[in-house]
PQR file of N, CA, C, O and H, with PARSE charges and radii, in Angstrom:
ATOM      1  N   UNK A   1     -36.581 -10.237  11.739 -0.4000 1.5000
ATOM      2  CA  UNK A   1     -35.288  -9.773  11.212 -0.0000 2.0000
ATOM      3  C   UNK A   1     -35.389  -9.219   9.814  0.5500 1.7000
ATOM      4  O   UNK A   1     -35.999  -9.805   8.920 -0.5500 1.4000
ATOM      5  N   UNK A   2     -34.780  -8.089   9.662 -0.4000 1.5000
ATOM      6  CA  UNK A   2     -34.662  -7.444   8.382 -0.0000 2.0000
ATOM      7  C   UNK A   2     -33.267  -7.430   7.890  0.5500 1.7000
ATOM      8  O   UNK A   2     -32.427  -6.800   8.534 -0.5500 1.4000
ATOM      9  H   UNK A   2     -34.285  -7.613  10.389  0.4000 1.0000
ATOM     10  N   UNK A   3     -32.912  -8.109   6.729 -0.4000 1.5000
ATOM     11  CA  UNK A   3     -31.625  -8.031   6.175 -0.0000 2.0000
ATOM     12  C   UNK A   3     -31.290  -6.780   5.498  0.5500 1.7000
ATOM     13  O   UNK A   3     -32.170  -6.181   4.880 -0.5500 1.4000
ATOM     14  H   UNK A   3     -33.594  -8.620   6.206  0.4000 1.0000
ATOM     15  N   UNK A   4     -30.090  -6.331   5.560 -0.4000 1.5000
ATOM     16  CA  UNK A   4     -29.693  -4.952   5.023 -0.0000 2.0000
ATOM     17  C   UNK A   4     -28.499  -5.194   3.971  0.5500 1.7000
ATOM     18  O   UNK A   4     -27.573  -5.992   4.115 -0.5500 1.4000
ATOM     19  H   UNK A   4     -29.375  -6.817   6.062  0.4000 1.0000
ATOM     20  N   UNK A   5     -28.700  -4.410   2.979 -0.4000 1.5000
ATOM     21  CA  UNK A   5     -27.643  -4.281   1.914 -0.0000 2.0000
ATOM     22  C   UNK A   5     -27.460  -2.796   1.708  0.5500 1.7000
ATOM     23  O   UNK A   5     -28.374  -2.013   1.453 -0.5500 1.4000
ATOM     24  H   UNK A   5     -29.452  -3.762   2.862  0.4000 1.0000
ATOM     25  N   UNK A   6     -26.117  -2.474   1.854 -0.4000 1.5000
ATOM     26  CA  UNK A   6     -25.779  -1.006   1.725 -0.0000 2.0000
ATOM     27  C   UNK A   6     -24.967  -0.933   0.421  0.5500 1.7000
ATOM     28  O   UNK A   6     -24.007  -1.683   0.245 -0.5500 1.4000
ATOM     29  H   UNK A   6     -25.374  -3.110   2.061  0.4000 1.0000
ATOM     30  N   UNK A   7     -25.336  -0.077  -0.439 -0.4000 1.5000
ATOM     31  CA  UNK A   7     -24.576   0.198  -1.772 -0.0000 2.0000
ATOM     32  C   UNK A   7     -24.516   1.774  -1.792  0.5500 1.7000
ATOM     33  O   UNK A   7     -25.473   2.531  -1.636 -0.5500 1.4000
ATOM     34  H   UNK A   7     -26.115   0.532  -0.295  0.4000 1.0000
ATOM     35  N   UNK A   8     -23.222   2.109  -2.010 -0.4000 1.5000
ATOM     36  CA  UNK A   8     -23.016   3.627  -2.082 -0.0000 2.0000
ATOM     37  C   UNK A   8     -21.686   3.895  -2.776  0.5500 1.7000
ATOM     38  O   UNK A   8     -20.747   3.133  -2.548 -0.5500 1.4000
ATOM     39  H   UNK A   8     -22.444   1.493  -2.137  0.4000 1.0000
ATOM     40  N   UNK A   9     -21.552   4.848  -3.544 -0.4000 1.5000
ATOM     41  CA  UNK A   9     -20.375   5.274  -4.283 -0.0000 2.0000
ATOM     42  C   UNK A   9     -19.461   6.006  -3.456  0.5500 1.7000
ATOM     43  O   UNK A   9     -18.347   6.243  -3.923 -0.5500 1.4000
ATOM     44  H   UNK A   9     -22.315   5.467  -3.729  0.4000 1.0000
ATOM     45  N   UNK A  10     -19.756   6.410  -2.278 -0.4000 1.5000
ATOM     46  CA  UNK A  10     -18.948   7.249  -1.364 -0.0000 2.0000
ATOM     47  C   UNK A  10     -18.601   6.321  -0.236  0.5500 1.7000
ATOM     48  O   UNK A  10     -19.479   5.850   0.487 -0.5500 1.4000
ATOM     49  H   UNK A  10     -20.661   6.217  -1.899  0.4000 1.0000
ATOM     50  N   UNK A  11     -17.259   6.043  -0.074 -0.4000 1.5000
ATOM     51  CA  UNK A  11     -16.763   5.086   0.985 -0.0000 2.0000
ATOM     52  C   UNK A  11     -17.032   5.528   2.341  0.5500 1.7000
ATOM     53  O   UNK A  11     -17.316   4.721   3.226 -0.5500 1.4000
ATOM     54  H   UNK A  11     -16.546   6.425  -0.662  0.4000 1.0000
ATOM     55  N   UNK A  12     -16.946   6.906   2.558 -0.4000 1.5000
ATOM     56  CA  UNK A  12     -17.307   7.420   3.916 -0.0000 2.0000
ATOM     57  C   UNK A  12     -18.738   7.149   4.269  0.5500 1.7000
ATOM     58  O   UNK A  12     -19.042   6.608   5.332 -0.5500 1.4000
ATOM     59  H   UNK A  12     -16.715   7.562   1.839  0.4000 1.0000
ATOM     60  N   UNK A  13     -19.599   7.520   3.392 -0.4000 1.5000
ATOM     61  CA  UNK A  13     -20.997   7.322   3.646 -0.0000 2.0000
ATOM     62  C   UNK A  13     -21.361   5.990   3.891  0.5500 1.7000
ATOM     63  O   UNK A  13     -22.042   5.665   4.864 -0.5500 1.4000
ATOM     64  H   UNK A  13     -19.353   7.960   2.528  0.4000 1.0000
ATOM     65  N   UNK A  14     -20.883   5.110   2.946 -0.4000 1.5000
ATOM     66  CA  UNK A  14     -21.084   3.644   3.174 -0.0000 2.0000
ATOM     67  C   UNK A  14     -20.631   3.107   4.551  0.5500 1.7000
ATOM     68  O   UNK A  14     -21.340   2.328   5.189 -0.5500 1.4000
ATOM     69  H   UNK A  14     -20.330   5.375   2.156  0.4000 1.0000
ATOM     70  N   UNK A  15     -19.474   3.527   4.977 -0.4000 1.5000
ATOM     71  CA  UNK A  15     -18.993   3.075   6.248 -0.0000 2.0000
ATOM     72  C   UNK A  15     -19.828   3.653   7.432  0.5500 1.7000
ATOM     73  O   UNK A  15     -20.040   2.969   8.433 -0.5500 1.4000
ATOM     74  H   UNK A  15     -18.898   4.160   4.460  0.4000 1.0000
ATOM     75  N   UNK A  16     -20.268   4.845   7.308 -0.4000 1.5000
ATOM     76  CA  UNK A  16     -21.153   5.512   8.270 -0.0000 2.0000
ATOM     77  C   UNK A  16     -22.427   4.667   8.369  0.5500 1.7000
ATOM     78  O   UNK A  16     -22.842   4.255   9.452 -0.5500 1.4000
ATOM     79  H   UNK A  16     -20.096   5.401   6.495  0.4000 1.0000
ATOM     80  N   UNK A  17     -23.005   4.436   7.255 -0.4000 1.5000
ATOM     81  CA  UNK A  17     -24.288   3.528   7.290 -0.0000 2.0000
ATOM     82  C   UNK A  17     -24.084   2.213   7.812  0.5500 1.7000
ATOM     83  O   UNK A  17     -24.951   1.686   8.509 -0.5500 1.4000
ATOM     84  H   UNK A  17     -22.668   4.771   6.375  0.4000 1.0000
ATOM     85  N   UNK A  18     -22.939   1.604   7.513 -0.4000 1.5000
ATOM     86  CA  UNK A  18     -22.531   0.237   8.037 -0.0000 2.0000
ATOM     87  C   UNK A  18     -22.520   0.257   9.620  0.5500 1.7000
ATOM     88  O   UNK A  18     -23.142  -0.545  10.317 -0.5500 1.4000
ATOM     89  H   UNK A  18     -22.235   2.033   6.947  0.4000 1.0000
ATOM     90  N   UNK A  19     -21.708   1.312  10.099 -0.4000 1.5000
ATOM     91  CA  UNK A  19     -21.646   1.564  11.589 -0.0000 2.0000
ATOM     92  C   UNK A  19     -23.024   1.798  12.244  0.5500 1.7000
ATOM     93  O   UNK A  19     -23.285   1.329  13.352 -0.5500 1.4000
ATOM     94  H   UNK A  19     -21.203   1.964   9.533  0.4000 1.0000
ATOM     95  N   UNK A  20     -23.825   2.473  11.592 -0.4000 1.5000
ATOM     96  CA  UNK A  20     -25.100   2.774  12.151 -0.0000 2.0000
ATOM     97  C   UNK A  20     -26.030   1.518  12.235  0.5500 1.7000
ATOM     98  O   UNK A  20     -26.662   1.248  13.256 -0.5500 1.4000
ATOM     99  H   UNK A  20     -23.613   2.854  10.692  0.4000 1.0000
ATOM    100  N   UNK A  21     -26.071   0.747  11.055 -0.4000 1.5000
ATOM    101  CA  UNK A  21     -26.877  -0.455  11.075 -0.0000 2.0000
ATOM    102  C   UNK A  21     -26.423  -1.382  12.080  0.5500 1.7000
ATOM    103  O   UNK A  21     -27.245  -1.975  12.779 -0.5500 1.4000
ATOM    104  H   UNK A  21     -25.558   0.967  10.225  0.4000 1.0000
ATOM    105  N   UNK A  22     -25.037  -1.576  12.225 -0.4000 1.5000
ATOM    106  CA  UNK A  22     -24.520  -2.548  13.049 -0.0000 2.0000
ATOM    107  C   UNK A  22     -24.959  -2.255  14.561  0.5500 1.7000
ATOM    108  O   UNK A  22     -24.900  -3.173  15.379 -0.5500 1.4000
ATOM    109  H   UNK A  22     -24.370  -1.094  11.658  0.4000 1.0000
ATOM    110  N   UNK A  23     -25.355  -1.107  14.901 -0.4000 1.5000
ATOM    111  CA  UNK A  23     -25.752  -0.684  16.236 -0.0000 2.0000
ATOM    112  C   UNK A  23     -27.169  -1.099  16.576  0.5500 1.7000
ATOM    113  O   UNK A  23     -27.553  -1.063  17.745 -0.5500 1.4000
ATOM    114  H   UNK A  23     -25.403  -0.361  14.237  0.4000 1.0000
ATOM    115  N   UNK A  24     -27.999  -1.512  15.532 -0.4000 1.5000
ATOM    116  CA  UNK A  24     -29.469  -1.749  15.674 -0.0000 2.0000
ATOM    117  C   UNK A  24     -29.614  -3.208  15.574  0.5500 1.7000
ATOM    118  O   UNK A  24     -29.309  -3.835  14.560 -0.5500 1.4000
ATOM    119  H   UNK A  24     -27.688  -1.541  14.583  0.4000 1.0000
ATOM    120  N   UNK A  25     -30.137  -3.793  16.761 -0.4000 1.5000
ATOM    121  CA  UNK A  25     -30.468  -5.226  16.832 -0.0000 2.0000
ATOM    122  C   UNK A  25     -31.469  -5.635  15.847  0.5500 1.7000
ATOM    123  O   UNK A  25     -32.337  -4.809  15.565 -0.5500 1.4000
ATOM    124  H   UNK A  25     -30.385  -3.283  17.585  0.4000 1.0000
ATOM    125  N   UNK A  26     -31.483  -6.836  15.253 -0.4000 1.5000
ATOM    126  CA  UNK A  26     -32.426  -7.308  14.392 -0.0000 2.0000
ATOM    127  C   UNK A  26     -32.253  -6.952  12.904  0.5500 1.7000
ATOM    128  O   UNK A  26     -33.042  -7.369  12.056 -0.5500 1.4000
ATOM    129  H   UNK A  26     -30.778  -7.506  15.482  0.4000 1.0000
ATOM    130  N   UNK A  27     -31.124  -6.116  12.591 -0.4000 1.5000
ATOM    131  CA  UNK A  27     -30.956  -5.835  11.238 -0.0000 2.0000
ATOM    132  C   UNK A  27     -29.424  -6.260  10.793  0.5500 1.7000
ATOM    133  O   UNK A  27     -28.506  -5.443  10.724 -0.5500 1.4000
ATOM    134  H   UNK A  27     -30.483  -5.778  13.280  0.4000 1.0000
ATOM    135  N   UNK A  28     -29.301  -7.560  10.523 -0.4000 1.5000
ATOM    136  CA  UNK A  28     -28.089  -7.994  10.099 -0.0000 2.0000
ATOM    137  C   UNK A  28     -27.591  -7.454   8.770  0.5500 1.7000
ATOM    138  O   UNK A  28     -28.363  -7.368   7.815 -0.5500 1.4000
ATOM    139  H   UNK A  28     -30.047  -8.224  10.579  0.4000 1.0000
ATOM    140  N   UNK A  29     -26.373  -7.103   8.688 -0.4000 1.5000
ATOM    141  CA  UNK A  29     -25.824  -6.531   7.453 -0.0000 2.0000
ATOM    142  C   UNK A  29     -25.361  -7.771   6.559  0.5500 1.7000
ATOM    143  O   UNK A  29     -24.468  -8.542   6.911 -0.5500 1.4000
ATOM    144  H   UNK A  29     -25.745  -7.173   9.464  0.4000 1.0000
ATOM    145  N   UNK A  30     -26.017  -7.867   5.454 -0.4000 1.5000
ATOM    146  CA  UNK A  30     -25.683  -9.037   4.604 -0.0000 2.0000
ATOM    147  C   UNK A  30     -24.304  -8.672   3.790  0.5500 1.7000
ATOM    148  O   UNK A  30     -23.375  -9.479   3.782 -0.5500 1.4000
ATOM    149  H   UNK A  30     -26.743  -7.241   5.168  0.4000 1.0000
ATOM    150  N   UNK A  31     -24.230  -7.558   3.186 -0.4000 1.5000
ATOM    151  CA  UNK A  31     -22.986  -7.102   2.490 -0.0000 2.0000
ATOM    152  C   UNK A  31     -23.112  -5.564   2.338  0.5500 1.7000
ATOM    153  O   UNK A  31     -24.175  -4.951   2.429 -0.5500 1.4000
ATOM    154  H   UNK A  31     -24.985  -6.903   3.193  0.4000 1.0000
ATOM    155  N   UNK A  32     -21.872  -5.003   2.090 -0.4000 1.5000
ATOM    156  CA  UNK A  32     -21.787  -3.538   1.891 -0.0000 2.0000
ATOM    157  C   UNK A  32     -21.040  -3.406   0.548  0.5500 1.7000
ATOM    158  O   UNK A  32     -20.103  -4.190   0.399 -0.5500 1.4000
ATOM    159  H   UNK A  32     -21.007  -5.500   2.017  0.4000 1.0000
ATOM    160  N   UNK A  33     -21.287  -2.592  -0.395 -0.4000 1.5000
ATOM    161  CA  UNK A  33     -20.583  -2.345  -1.597 -0.0000 2.0000
ATOM    162  C   UNK A  33     -20.271  -0.877  -1.763  0.5500 1.7000
ATOM    163  O   UNK A  33     -21.134  -0.003  -1.677 -0.5500 1.4000
ATOM    164  H   UNK A  33     -22.048  -1.955  -0.273  0.4000 1.0000
ATOM    165  N   UNK A  34     -18.975  -0.646  -2.008 -0.4000 1.5000
ATOM    166  CA  UNK A  34     -18.538   0.760  -2.200 -0.0000 2.0000
ATOM    167  C   UNK A  34     -18.163   1.147  -3.602  0.5500 1.7000
ATOM    168  O   UNK A  34     -17.309   2.006  -3.824 -0.5500 1.4000
ATOM    169  H   UNK A  34     -18.274  -1.356  -2.078  0.4000 1.0000
ATOM    170  N   UNK A  35     -18.788   0.524  -4.515 -0.4000 1.5000
ATOM    171  CA  UNK A  35     -18.472   0.811  -5.994 -0.0000 2.0000
ATOM    172  C   UNK A  35     -19.666   0.940  -6.732  0.5500 1.7000
ATOM    173  O   UNK A  35     -20.551   0.087  -6.670 -0.5500 1.4000
ATOM    174  H   UNK A  35     -19.482  -0.174  -4.335  0.4000 1.0000
ATOM    175  N   UNK A  36     -19.754   2.056  -7.498 -0.4000 1.5000
ATOM    176  CA  UNK A  36     -21.036   2.358  -8.152 -0.0000 2.0000
ATOM    177  C   UNK A  36     -21.251   1.587  -9.504  0.5500 1.7000
ATOM    178  O   UNK A  36     -22.320   1.605 -10.115 -0.5500 1.4000
ATOM    179  H   UNK A  36     -19.035   2.750  -7.548  0.4000 1.0000
ATOM    180  N   UNK A  37     -20.103   0.893  -9.920 -0.4000 1.5000
ATOM    181  CA  UNK A  37     -20.156   0.188 -11.207 -0.0000 2.0000
ATOM    182  C   UNK A  37     -20.482  -1.247 -10.976  0.5500 1.7000
ATOM    183  O   UNK A  37     -20.575  -2.020 -11.930 -0.5500 1.4000
ATOM    184  H   UNK A  37     -19.234   0.879  -9.425  0.4000 1.0000
TER
END
């Protein structure tokens, strides 16, 4: 199992990445962050 952390300053790109990772088994999303600061 590989844990995933998504950090992006573009909300749309972060959401697309979150949706993509959610479709792949064995890659649980720990957190996602949409703020560059």
